[in-house]
Short mmCIF file of C-alpha atoms in Angstrom, two decimals:
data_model
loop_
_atom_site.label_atom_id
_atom_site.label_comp_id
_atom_site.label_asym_id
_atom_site.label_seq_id
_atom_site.Cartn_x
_atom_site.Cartn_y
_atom_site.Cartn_z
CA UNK A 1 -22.73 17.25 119.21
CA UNK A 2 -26.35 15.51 119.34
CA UNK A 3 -26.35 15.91 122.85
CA UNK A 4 -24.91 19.27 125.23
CA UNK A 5 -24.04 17.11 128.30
CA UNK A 6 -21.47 15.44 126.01
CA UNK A 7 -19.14 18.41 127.27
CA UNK A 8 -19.08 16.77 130.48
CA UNK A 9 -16.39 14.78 129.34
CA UNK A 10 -14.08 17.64 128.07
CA UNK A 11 -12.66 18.88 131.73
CA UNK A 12 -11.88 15.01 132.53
CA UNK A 13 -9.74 14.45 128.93
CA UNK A 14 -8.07 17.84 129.80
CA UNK A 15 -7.25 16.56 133.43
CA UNK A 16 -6.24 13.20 132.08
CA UNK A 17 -3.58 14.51 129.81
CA UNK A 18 -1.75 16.94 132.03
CA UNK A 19 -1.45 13.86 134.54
CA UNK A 20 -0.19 12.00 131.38
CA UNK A 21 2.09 14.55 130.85
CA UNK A 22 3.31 14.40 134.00
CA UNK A 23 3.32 10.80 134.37
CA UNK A 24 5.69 10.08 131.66
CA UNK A 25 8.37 13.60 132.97
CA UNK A 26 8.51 11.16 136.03
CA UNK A 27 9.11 8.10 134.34
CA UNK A 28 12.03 9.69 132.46
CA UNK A 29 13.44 10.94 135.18
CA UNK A 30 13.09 7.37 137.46
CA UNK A 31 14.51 6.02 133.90
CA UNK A 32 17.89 8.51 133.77
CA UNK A 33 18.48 7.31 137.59
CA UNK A 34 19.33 3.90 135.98
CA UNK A 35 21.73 5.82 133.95
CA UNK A 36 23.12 8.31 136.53
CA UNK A 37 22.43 6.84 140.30
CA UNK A 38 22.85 9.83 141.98
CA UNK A 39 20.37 11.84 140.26
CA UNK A 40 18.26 14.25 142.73
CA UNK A 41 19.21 11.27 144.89
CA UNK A 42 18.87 13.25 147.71
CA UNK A 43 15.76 15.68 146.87
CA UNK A 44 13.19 12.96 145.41
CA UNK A 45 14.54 9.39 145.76
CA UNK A 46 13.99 6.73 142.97
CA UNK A 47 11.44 5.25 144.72
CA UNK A 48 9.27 8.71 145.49
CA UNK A 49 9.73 9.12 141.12
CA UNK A 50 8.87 5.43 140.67
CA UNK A 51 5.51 5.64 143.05
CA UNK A 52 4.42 9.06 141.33
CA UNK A 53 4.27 7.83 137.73
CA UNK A 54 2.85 4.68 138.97
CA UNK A 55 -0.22 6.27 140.60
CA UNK A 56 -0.15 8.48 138.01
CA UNK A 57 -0.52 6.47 135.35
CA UNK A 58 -3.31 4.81 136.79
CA UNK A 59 -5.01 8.08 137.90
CA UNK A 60 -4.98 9.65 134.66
CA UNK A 61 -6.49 6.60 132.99
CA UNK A 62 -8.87 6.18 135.37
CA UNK A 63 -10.00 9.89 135.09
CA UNK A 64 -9.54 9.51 130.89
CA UNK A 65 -12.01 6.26 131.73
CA UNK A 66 -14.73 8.78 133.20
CA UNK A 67 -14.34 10.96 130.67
CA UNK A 68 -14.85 8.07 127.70
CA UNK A 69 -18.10 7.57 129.55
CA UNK A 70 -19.51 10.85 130.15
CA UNK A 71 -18.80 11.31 126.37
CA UNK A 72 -20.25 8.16 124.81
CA UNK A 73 -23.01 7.14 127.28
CA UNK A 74 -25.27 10.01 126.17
CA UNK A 75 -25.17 8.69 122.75
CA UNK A 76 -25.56 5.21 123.98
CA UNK A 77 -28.42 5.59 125.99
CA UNK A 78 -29.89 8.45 123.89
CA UNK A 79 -30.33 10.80 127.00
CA UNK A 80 -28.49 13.50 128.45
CA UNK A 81 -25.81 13.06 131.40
CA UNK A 82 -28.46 12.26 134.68
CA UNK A 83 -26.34 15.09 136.47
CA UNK A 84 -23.21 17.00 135.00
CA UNK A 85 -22.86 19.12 138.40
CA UNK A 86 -22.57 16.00 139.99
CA UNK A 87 -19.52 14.77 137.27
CA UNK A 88 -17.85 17.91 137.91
CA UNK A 89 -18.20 17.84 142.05
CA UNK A 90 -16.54 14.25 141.05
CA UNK A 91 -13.92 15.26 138.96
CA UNK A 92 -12.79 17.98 141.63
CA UNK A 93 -12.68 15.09 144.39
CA UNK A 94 -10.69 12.96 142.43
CA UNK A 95 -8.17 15.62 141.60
CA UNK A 96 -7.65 16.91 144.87
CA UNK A 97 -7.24 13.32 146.27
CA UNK A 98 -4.76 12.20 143.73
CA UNK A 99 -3.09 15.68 143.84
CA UNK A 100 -2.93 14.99 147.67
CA UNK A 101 -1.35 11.63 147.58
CA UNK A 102 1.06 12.78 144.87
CA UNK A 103 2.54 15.79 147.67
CA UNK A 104 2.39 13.41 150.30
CA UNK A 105 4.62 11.11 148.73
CA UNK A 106 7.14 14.12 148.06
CA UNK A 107 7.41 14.73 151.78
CA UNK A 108 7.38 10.43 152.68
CA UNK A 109 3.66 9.73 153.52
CA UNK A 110 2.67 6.84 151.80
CA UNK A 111 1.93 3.23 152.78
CA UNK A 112 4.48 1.59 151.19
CA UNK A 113 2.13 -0.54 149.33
CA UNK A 114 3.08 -0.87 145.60
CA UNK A 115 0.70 1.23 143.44
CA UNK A 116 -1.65 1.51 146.51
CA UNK A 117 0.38 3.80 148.63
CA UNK A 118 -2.20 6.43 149.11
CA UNK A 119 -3.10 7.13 152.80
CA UNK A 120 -6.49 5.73 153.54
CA UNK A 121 -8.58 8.88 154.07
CA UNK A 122 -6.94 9.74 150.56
CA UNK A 123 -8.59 5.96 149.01
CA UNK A 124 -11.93 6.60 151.11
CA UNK A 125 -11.94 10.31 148.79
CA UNK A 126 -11.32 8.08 145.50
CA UNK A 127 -14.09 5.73 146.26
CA UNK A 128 -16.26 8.26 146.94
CA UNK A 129 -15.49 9.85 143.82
CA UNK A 130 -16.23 6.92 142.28
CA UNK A 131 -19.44 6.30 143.65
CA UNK A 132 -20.60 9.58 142.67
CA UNK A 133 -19.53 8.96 138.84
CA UNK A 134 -21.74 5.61 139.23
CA UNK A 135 -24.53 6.91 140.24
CA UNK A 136 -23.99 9.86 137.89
CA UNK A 137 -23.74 6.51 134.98
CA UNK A 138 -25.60 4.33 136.30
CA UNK A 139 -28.58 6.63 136.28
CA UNK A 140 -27.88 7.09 133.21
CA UNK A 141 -28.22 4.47 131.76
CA UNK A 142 -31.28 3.21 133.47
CA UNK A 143 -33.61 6.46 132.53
CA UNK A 144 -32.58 5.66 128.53
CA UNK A 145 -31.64 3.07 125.67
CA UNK A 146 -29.58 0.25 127.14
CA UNK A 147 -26.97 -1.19 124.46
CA UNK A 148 -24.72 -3.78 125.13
CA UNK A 149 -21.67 -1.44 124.82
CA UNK A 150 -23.29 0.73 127.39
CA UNK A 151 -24.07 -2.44 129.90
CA UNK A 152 -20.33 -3.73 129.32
CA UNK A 153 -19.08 -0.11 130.01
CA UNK A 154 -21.34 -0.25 133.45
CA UNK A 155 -20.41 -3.80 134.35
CA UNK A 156 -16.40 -3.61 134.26
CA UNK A 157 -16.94 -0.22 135.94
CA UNK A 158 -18.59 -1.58 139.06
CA UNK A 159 -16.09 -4.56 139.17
CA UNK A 160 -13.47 -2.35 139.25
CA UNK A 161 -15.12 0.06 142.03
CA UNK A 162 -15.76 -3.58 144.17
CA UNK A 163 -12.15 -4.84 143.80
CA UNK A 164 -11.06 -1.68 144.80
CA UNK A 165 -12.38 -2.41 148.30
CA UNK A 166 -9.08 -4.78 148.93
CA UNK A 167 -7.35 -1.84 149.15
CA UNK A 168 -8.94 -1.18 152.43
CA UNK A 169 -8.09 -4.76 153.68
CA UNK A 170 -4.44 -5.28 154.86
CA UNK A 171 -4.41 -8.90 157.05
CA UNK A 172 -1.17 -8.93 158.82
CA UNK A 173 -0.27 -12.66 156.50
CA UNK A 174 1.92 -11.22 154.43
CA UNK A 175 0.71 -14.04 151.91
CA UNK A 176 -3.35 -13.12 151.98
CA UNK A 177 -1.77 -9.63 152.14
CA UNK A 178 0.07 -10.53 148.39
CA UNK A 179 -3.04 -12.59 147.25
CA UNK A 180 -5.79 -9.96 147.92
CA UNK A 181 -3.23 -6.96 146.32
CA UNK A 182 -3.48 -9.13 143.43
CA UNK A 183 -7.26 -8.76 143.62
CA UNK A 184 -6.84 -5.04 142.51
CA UNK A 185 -3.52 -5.07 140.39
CA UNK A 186 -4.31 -8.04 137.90
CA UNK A 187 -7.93 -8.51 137.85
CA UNK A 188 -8.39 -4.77 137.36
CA UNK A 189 -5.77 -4.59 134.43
CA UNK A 190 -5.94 -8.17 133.21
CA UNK A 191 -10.08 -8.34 133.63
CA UNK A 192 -12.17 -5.73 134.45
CA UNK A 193 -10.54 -3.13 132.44
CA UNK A 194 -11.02 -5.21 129.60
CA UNK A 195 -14.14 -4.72 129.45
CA UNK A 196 -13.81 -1.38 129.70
CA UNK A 197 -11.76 -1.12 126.85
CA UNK A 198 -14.00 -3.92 124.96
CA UNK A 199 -16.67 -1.61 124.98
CA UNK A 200 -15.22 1.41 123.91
CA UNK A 201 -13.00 -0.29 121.33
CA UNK A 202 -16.35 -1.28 120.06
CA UNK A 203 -18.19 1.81 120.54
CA UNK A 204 -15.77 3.46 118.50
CA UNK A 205 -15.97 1.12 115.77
CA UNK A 206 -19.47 1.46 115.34
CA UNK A 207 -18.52 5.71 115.03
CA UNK A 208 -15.81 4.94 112.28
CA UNK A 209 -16.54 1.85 110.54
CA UNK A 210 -20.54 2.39 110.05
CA UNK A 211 -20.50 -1.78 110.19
CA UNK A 212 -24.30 -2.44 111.80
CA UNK A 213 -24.20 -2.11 116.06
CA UNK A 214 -25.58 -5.97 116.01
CA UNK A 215 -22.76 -7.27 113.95
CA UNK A 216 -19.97 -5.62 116.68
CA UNK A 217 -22.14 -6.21 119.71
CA UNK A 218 -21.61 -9.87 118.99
CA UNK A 219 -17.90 -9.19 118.97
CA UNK A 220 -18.25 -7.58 122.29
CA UNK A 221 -20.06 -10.78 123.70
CA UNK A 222 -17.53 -13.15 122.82
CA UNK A 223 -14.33 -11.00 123.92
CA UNK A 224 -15.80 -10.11 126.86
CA UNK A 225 -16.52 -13.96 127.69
CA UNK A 226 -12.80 -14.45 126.72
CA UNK A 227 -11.79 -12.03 129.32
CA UNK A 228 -13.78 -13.19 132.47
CA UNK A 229 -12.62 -16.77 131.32
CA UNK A 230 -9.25 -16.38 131.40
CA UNK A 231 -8.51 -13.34 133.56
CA UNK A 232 -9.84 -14.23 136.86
CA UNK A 233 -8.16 -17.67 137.66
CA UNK A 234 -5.01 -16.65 134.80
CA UNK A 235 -4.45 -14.18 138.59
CA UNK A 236 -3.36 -17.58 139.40
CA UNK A 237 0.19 -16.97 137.90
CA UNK A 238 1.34 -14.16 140.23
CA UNK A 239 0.73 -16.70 143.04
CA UNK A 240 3.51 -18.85 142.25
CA UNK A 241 6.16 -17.78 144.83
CA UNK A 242 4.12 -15.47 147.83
CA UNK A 243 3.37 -18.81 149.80
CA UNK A 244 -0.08 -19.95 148.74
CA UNK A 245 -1.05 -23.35 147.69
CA UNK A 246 1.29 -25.44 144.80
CA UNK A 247 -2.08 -25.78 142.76
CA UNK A 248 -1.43 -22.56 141.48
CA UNK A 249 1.29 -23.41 139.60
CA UNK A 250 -1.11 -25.45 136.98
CA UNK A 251 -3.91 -23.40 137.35
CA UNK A 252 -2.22 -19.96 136.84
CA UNK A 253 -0.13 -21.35 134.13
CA UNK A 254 -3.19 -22.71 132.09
CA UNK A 255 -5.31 -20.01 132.29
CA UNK A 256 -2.69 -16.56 132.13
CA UNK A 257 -1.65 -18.71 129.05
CA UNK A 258 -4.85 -18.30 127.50
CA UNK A 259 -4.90 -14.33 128.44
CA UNK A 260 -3.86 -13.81 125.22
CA UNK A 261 -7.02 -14.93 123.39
CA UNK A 262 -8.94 -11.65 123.87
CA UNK A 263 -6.31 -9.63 123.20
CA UNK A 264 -6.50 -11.20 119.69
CA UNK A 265 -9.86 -11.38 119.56
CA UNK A 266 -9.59 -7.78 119.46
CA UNK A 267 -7.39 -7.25 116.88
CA UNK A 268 -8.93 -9.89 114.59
CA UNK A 269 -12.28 -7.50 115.71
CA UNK A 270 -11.02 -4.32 115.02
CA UNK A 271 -9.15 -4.83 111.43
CA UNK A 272 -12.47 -6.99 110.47
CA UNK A 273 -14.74 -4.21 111.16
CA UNK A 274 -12.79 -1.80 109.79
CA UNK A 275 -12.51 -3.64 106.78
CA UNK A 276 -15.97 -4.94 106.74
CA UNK A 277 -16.75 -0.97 106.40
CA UNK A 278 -14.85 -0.29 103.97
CA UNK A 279 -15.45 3.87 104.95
CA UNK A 280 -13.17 6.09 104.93
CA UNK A 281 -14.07 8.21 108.26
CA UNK A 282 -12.18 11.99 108.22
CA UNK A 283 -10.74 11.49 111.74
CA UNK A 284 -7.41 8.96 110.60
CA UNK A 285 -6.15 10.04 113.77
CA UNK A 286 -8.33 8.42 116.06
CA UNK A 287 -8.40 5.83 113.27
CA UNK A 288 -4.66 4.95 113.72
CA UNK A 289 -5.11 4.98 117.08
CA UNK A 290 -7.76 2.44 117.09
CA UNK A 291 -6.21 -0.22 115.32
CA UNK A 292 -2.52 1.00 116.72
CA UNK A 293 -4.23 0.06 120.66
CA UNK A 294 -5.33 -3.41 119.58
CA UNK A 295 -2.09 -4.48 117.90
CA UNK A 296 0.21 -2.90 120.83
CA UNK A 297 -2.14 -4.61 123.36
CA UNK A 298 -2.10 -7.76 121.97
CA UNK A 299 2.11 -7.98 121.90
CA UNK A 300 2.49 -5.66 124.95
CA UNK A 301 -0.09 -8.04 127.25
CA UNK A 302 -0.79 -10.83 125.27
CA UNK A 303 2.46 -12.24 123.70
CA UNK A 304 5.07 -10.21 126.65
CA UNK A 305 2.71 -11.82 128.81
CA UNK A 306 2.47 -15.56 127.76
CA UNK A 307 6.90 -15.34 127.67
CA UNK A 308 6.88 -15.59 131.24
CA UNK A 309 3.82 -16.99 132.69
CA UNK A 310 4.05 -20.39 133.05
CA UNK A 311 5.81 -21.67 136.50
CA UNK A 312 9.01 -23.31 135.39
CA UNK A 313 10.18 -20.18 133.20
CA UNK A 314 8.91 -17.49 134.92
CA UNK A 315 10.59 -19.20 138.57
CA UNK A 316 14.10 -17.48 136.42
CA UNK A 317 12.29 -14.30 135.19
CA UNK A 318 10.50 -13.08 137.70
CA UNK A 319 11.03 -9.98 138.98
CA UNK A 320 13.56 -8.73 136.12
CA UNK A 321 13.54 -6.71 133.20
CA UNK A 322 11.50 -9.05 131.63
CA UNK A 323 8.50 -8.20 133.69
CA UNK A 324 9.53 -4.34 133.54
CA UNK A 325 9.24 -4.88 129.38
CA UNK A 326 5.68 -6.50 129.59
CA UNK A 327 4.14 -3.76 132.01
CA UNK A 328 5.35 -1.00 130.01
CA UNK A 329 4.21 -2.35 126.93
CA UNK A 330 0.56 -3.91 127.87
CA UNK A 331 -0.32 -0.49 129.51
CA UNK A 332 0.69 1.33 126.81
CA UNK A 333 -1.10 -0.46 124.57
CA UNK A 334 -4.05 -1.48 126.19
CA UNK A 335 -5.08 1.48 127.98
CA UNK A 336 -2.92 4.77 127.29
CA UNK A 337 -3.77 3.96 123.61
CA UNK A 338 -6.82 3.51 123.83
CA UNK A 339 -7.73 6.79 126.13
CA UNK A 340 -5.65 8.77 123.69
CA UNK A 341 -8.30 7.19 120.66
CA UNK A 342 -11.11 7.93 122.32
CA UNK A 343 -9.75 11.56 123.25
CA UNK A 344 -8.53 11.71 119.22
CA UNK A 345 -11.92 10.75 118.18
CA UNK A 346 -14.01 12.99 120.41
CA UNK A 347 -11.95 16.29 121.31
CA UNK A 348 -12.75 17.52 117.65
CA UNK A 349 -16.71 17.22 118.89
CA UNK A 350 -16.47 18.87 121.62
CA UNK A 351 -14.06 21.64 120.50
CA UNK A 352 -16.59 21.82 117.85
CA UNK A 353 -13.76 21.80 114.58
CA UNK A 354 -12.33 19.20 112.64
CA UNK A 355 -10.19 18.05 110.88
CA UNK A 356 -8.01 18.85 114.02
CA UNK A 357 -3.66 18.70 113.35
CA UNK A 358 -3.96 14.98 112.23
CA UNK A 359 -0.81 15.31 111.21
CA UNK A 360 0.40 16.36 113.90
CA UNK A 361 -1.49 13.38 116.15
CA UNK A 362 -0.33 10.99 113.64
CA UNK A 363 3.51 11.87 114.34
CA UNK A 364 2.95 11.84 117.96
CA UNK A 365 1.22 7.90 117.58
CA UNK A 366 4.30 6.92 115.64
CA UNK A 367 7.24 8.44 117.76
CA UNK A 368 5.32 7.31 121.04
CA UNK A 369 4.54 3.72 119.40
CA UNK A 370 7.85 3.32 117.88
CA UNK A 371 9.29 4.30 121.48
CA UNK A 372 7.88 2.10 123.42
CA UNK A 373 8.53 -0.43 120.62
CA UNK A 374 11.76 0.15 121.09
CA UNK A 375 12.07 0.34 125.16
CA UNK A 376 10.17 -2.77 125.36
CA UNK A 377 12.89 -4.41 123.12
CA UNK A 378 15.83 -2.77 125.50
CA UNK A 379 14.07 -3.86 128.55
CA UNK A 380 13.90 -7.65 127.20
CA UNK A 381 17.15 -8.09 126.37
CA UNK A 382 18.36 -6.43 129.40
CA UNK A 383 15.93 -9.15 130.98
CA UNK A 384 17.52 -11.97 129.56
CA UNK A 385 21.19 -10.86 130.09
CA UNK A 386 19.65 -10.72 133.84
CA UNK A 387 18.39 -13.56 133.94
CA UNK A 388 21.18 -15.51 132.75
CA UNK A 389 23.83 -13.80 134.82
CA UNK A 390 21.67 -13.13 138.01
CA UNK A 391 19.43 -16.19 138.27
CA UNK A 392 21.72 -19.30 135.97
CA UNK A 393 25.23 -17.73 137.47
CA UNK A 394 24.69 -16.58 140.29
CA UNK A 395 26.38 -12.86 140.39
CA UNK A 396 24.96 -10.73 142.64
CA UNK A 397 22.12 -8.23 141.64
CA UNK A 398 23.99 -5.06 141.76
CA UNK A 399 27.06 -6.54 140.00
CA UNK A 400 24.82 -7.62 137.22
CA UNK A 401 23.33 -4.22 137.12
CA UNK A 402 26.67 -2.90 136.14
CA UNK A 403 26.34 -5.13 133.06
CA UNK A 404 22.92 -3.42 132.13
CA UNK A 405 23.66 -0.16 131.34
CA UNK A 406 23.55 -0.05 127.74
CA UNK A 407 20.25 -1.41 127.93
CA UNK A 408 19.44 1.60 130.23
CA UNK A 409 20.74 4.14 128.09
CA UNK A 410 18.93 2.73 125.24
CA UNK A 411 15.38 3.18 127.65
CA UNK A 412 16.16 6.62 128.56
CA UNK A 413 16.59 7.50 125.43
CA UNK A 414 12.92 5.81 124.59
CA UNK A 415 11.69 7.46 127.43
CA UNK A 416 12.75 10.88 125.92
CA UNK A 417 11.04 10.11 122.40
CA UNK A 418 8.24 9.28 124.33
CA UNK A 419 8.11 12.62 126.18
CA UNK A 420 8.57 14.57 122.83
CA UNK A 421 5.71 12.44 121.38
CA UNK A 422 3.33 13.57 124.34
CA UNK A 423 4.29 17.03 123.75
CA UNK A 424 3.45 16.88 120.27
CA UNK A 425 -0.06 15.28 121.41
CA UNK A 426 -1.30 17.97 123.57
CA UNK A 427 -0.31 20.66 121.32
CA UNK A 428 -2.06 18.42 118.37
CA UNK A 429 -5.27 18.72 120.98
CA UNK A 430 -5.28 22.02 122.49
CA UNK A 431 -3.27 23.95 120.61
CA UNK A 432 -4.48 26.34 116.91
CA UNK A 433 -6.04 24.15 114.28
CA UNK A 434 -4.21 24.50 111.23
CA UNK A 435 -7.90 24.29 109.62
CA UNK A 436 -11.02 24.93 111.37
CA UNK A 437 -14.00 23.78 110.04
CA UNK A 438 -17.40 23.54 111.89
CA UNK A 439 -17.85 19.95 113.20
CA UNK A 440 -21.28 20.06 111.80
CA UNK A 441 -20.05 20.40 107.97
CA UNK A 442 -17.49 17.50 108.21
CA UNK A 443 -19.65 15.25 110.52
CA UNK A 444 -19.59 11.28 109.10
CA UNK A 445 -22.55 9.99 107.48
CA UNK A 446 -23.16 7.95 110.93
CA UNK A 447 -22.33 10.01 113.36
CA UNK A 448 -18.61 9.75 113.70
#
């Protein structure tokens, strides 16, 4: 590594994959309570399993986010980390606050609030977490080279540090109470974040591909204007039935429609570049998982999102399977891919070997992709016999459950390939190298 501070970001990827780890154990187990309703029914109940791999999920990303940025901003700006005692005093913060909420919500303290159940001194910890890791950035960035991947990174950053701020604001209209949750759960996933992972999809093109930084930064430009455009009113379409105005309906329809133009904007970006290059970089790995977070984003977000946005299709979907299908896939593929390329690309740098159990990652990409491939596919069809029966027939919800549990079966058992996939990731990452070579004798022609 050019520069030393670059190890900041090894403790975060470290932290970020035992939450994964754990993230997807309680997802499996949530998933086998579809399949056996009694299981640990008293102990942990289904909602306790289905709040921890929520918050999980987005903990571990966020701290895998951190880490991204602590590992690429040096590089970026061209100047050590401002303070790495400062990103580790961070890192410990954030950790004990998520660790915190996750116990609480073993023993019933929560605030009920989907995905934002954490107790409020708990959020006032995370925020101040997060302040310190922008300052820590921000500084960064400032004192050296600015790049457009580096004031993309910083911008969707701080929009997702202000949005977080309507977590602290509960008014006691249960509709402004919907509306300003939406604030944090859409615009963070469905705007914000994508610039976040604009900007490292396109820093790590410029490590792999060797195509010149001005040709991708004006990539970055135009998917990042895609995003703003279309995520912040496309919010619109989760206002449809929690009481605010019928304008909505148009507005959120039109716009969440369009979501799906960044999404392939980025895949037209990514498979351009990487053919524009023409290079054959020694990491396929993080290579695989490059273009595998684009194309998995773009169906998992973009297409599972457009099948149920508009007003008049989505008044019968709502709230089924349907929606479960899209979540699952669109986080996959837009953010747990994309950490686990970044963490593929980098952990051979800062281990300081390569090449690093490829193999081994590449099986883990294709069980895990072809998993959630395959749950997303269970989950819509369950969706549809759902919606049919449930919301065109009128049966009751738990009688048409009883008609779902093939399709639940058929999840748990993606859920489990999934699991094993995980397993076979961390072990490709921190377990012997089959061949260790020093970084420094395989290094890429450009850095990568």
């Amino acid at each position: 590594m050019k520069y030393q501070t670059q190890k900041v970001a090894y403790p975060f990827f470290v932290m970020a994959l035992v939450l994964f780890a754990a993230q997807v154990i309680f997802g499996t187990m949530a998933g086998l309570v579809y399949v056996m309703p009694e299981f640990l029914s008293e102990a942990m109940p289904f909602h306790i399993m289905r709040m921890s791999h929520t918050n999980l999920l987005i903990v571990w990303l966020l701290i895998g986010f951190f880490g991204a940025t602590y590992y690429l901003l040096p590089e970026e700006t061209e100047n050590e980390i401002y303070s790495p005692t400062l990103a580790y005093l961070q890192l410990a913060i954030f950790v004990f606050a998520g660790a915190a909420a996750l116990i609480g919500y073993q023993f019933g303290i929560h605030e009920g609030r989907h995905y934002l159940e954490q107790p409020v001194w708990v959020k006032v910890l995370l925020t101040i977490s997060f302040l310190m890791f922008l300052f820590n950035a921000s500084l960064t960035v400032l004192k050296g080279r600015k790049t457009a991947i580096s004031v993309v990174l910083m911008l969707g950053l701080w929009l997702a540090a202000i949005f977080w701020l309507f977590a602290f604001y509960t008014p006691d209209n249960m509709s402004l109470d919907k509306m300003y949750w939406w604030y944090i759960v859409h615009i963070w996933v469905e705007g914000v974040w994508e610039l976040i992972m604009a900007s490292l999809l396109g820093f790590l093109l410029i490590k792999m591909t060797g195509v010149d930084r001005e040709v991708i930064e004006k990539w970055l430009y135009v998917i990042v204007g895609l995003a703003l455009f279309t995520g912040l009113l496309g919010t619109g379409h989760h206002y449809y039935w929690i009481g605010t105005p019928g304008y909505w309906q148009p507005i959120g329809g039109f716009f969440s429609a369009l979501e799906v133009l960044p999404f392939f904007a980025m895949v037209v970006f990514a498979f351009y570049m990487f053919w524009r290059g023409r290079r054959n970089h020694p990491n396929q790995a993080a290579v695989l998982w490059t273009l595998g977070t684009v194309v998995m984003a773009f169906f998992g977000a973009g297409v599972w999102g457009f099948m149920h946005t508009l007003s008049f299709i989505n008044f019968y979907t709502h709230g089924t399977q349907i929606t479960a299908a899209h979540g699952h896939l669109a986080f996959f593929g837009a953010y747990v891919m994309l950490n686990l390329a970044i963490i593929s690309y980098a952990m051979p740098h800062l281990r300081g070997m390569q090449p690093y159990n490829q193999i081994l990652n590449m099986w883990s990409f294709w069980i895990m992709t072809s998993a959630m491939a395959f749950m997303t596919f269970a989950l819509t069809f369950a969706g549809v016999v759902q919606t049919h029966l449930q919301r065109v027939m009128g049966m009751s919800f738990m009688e048409v459950q009883d008609q779902l549990q093939l399709f639940y079966v058929f999840r748990l058992g993606a859920g489990i390939a999934v699991v094993i996939g995980v397993a076979l990731f961390l072990y490709a990452m921190f377990g012997p190298a089959r061949t260790q070579v020093p970084a420094s004798a395989a290094q890429a022609p450009a850095g990568g």
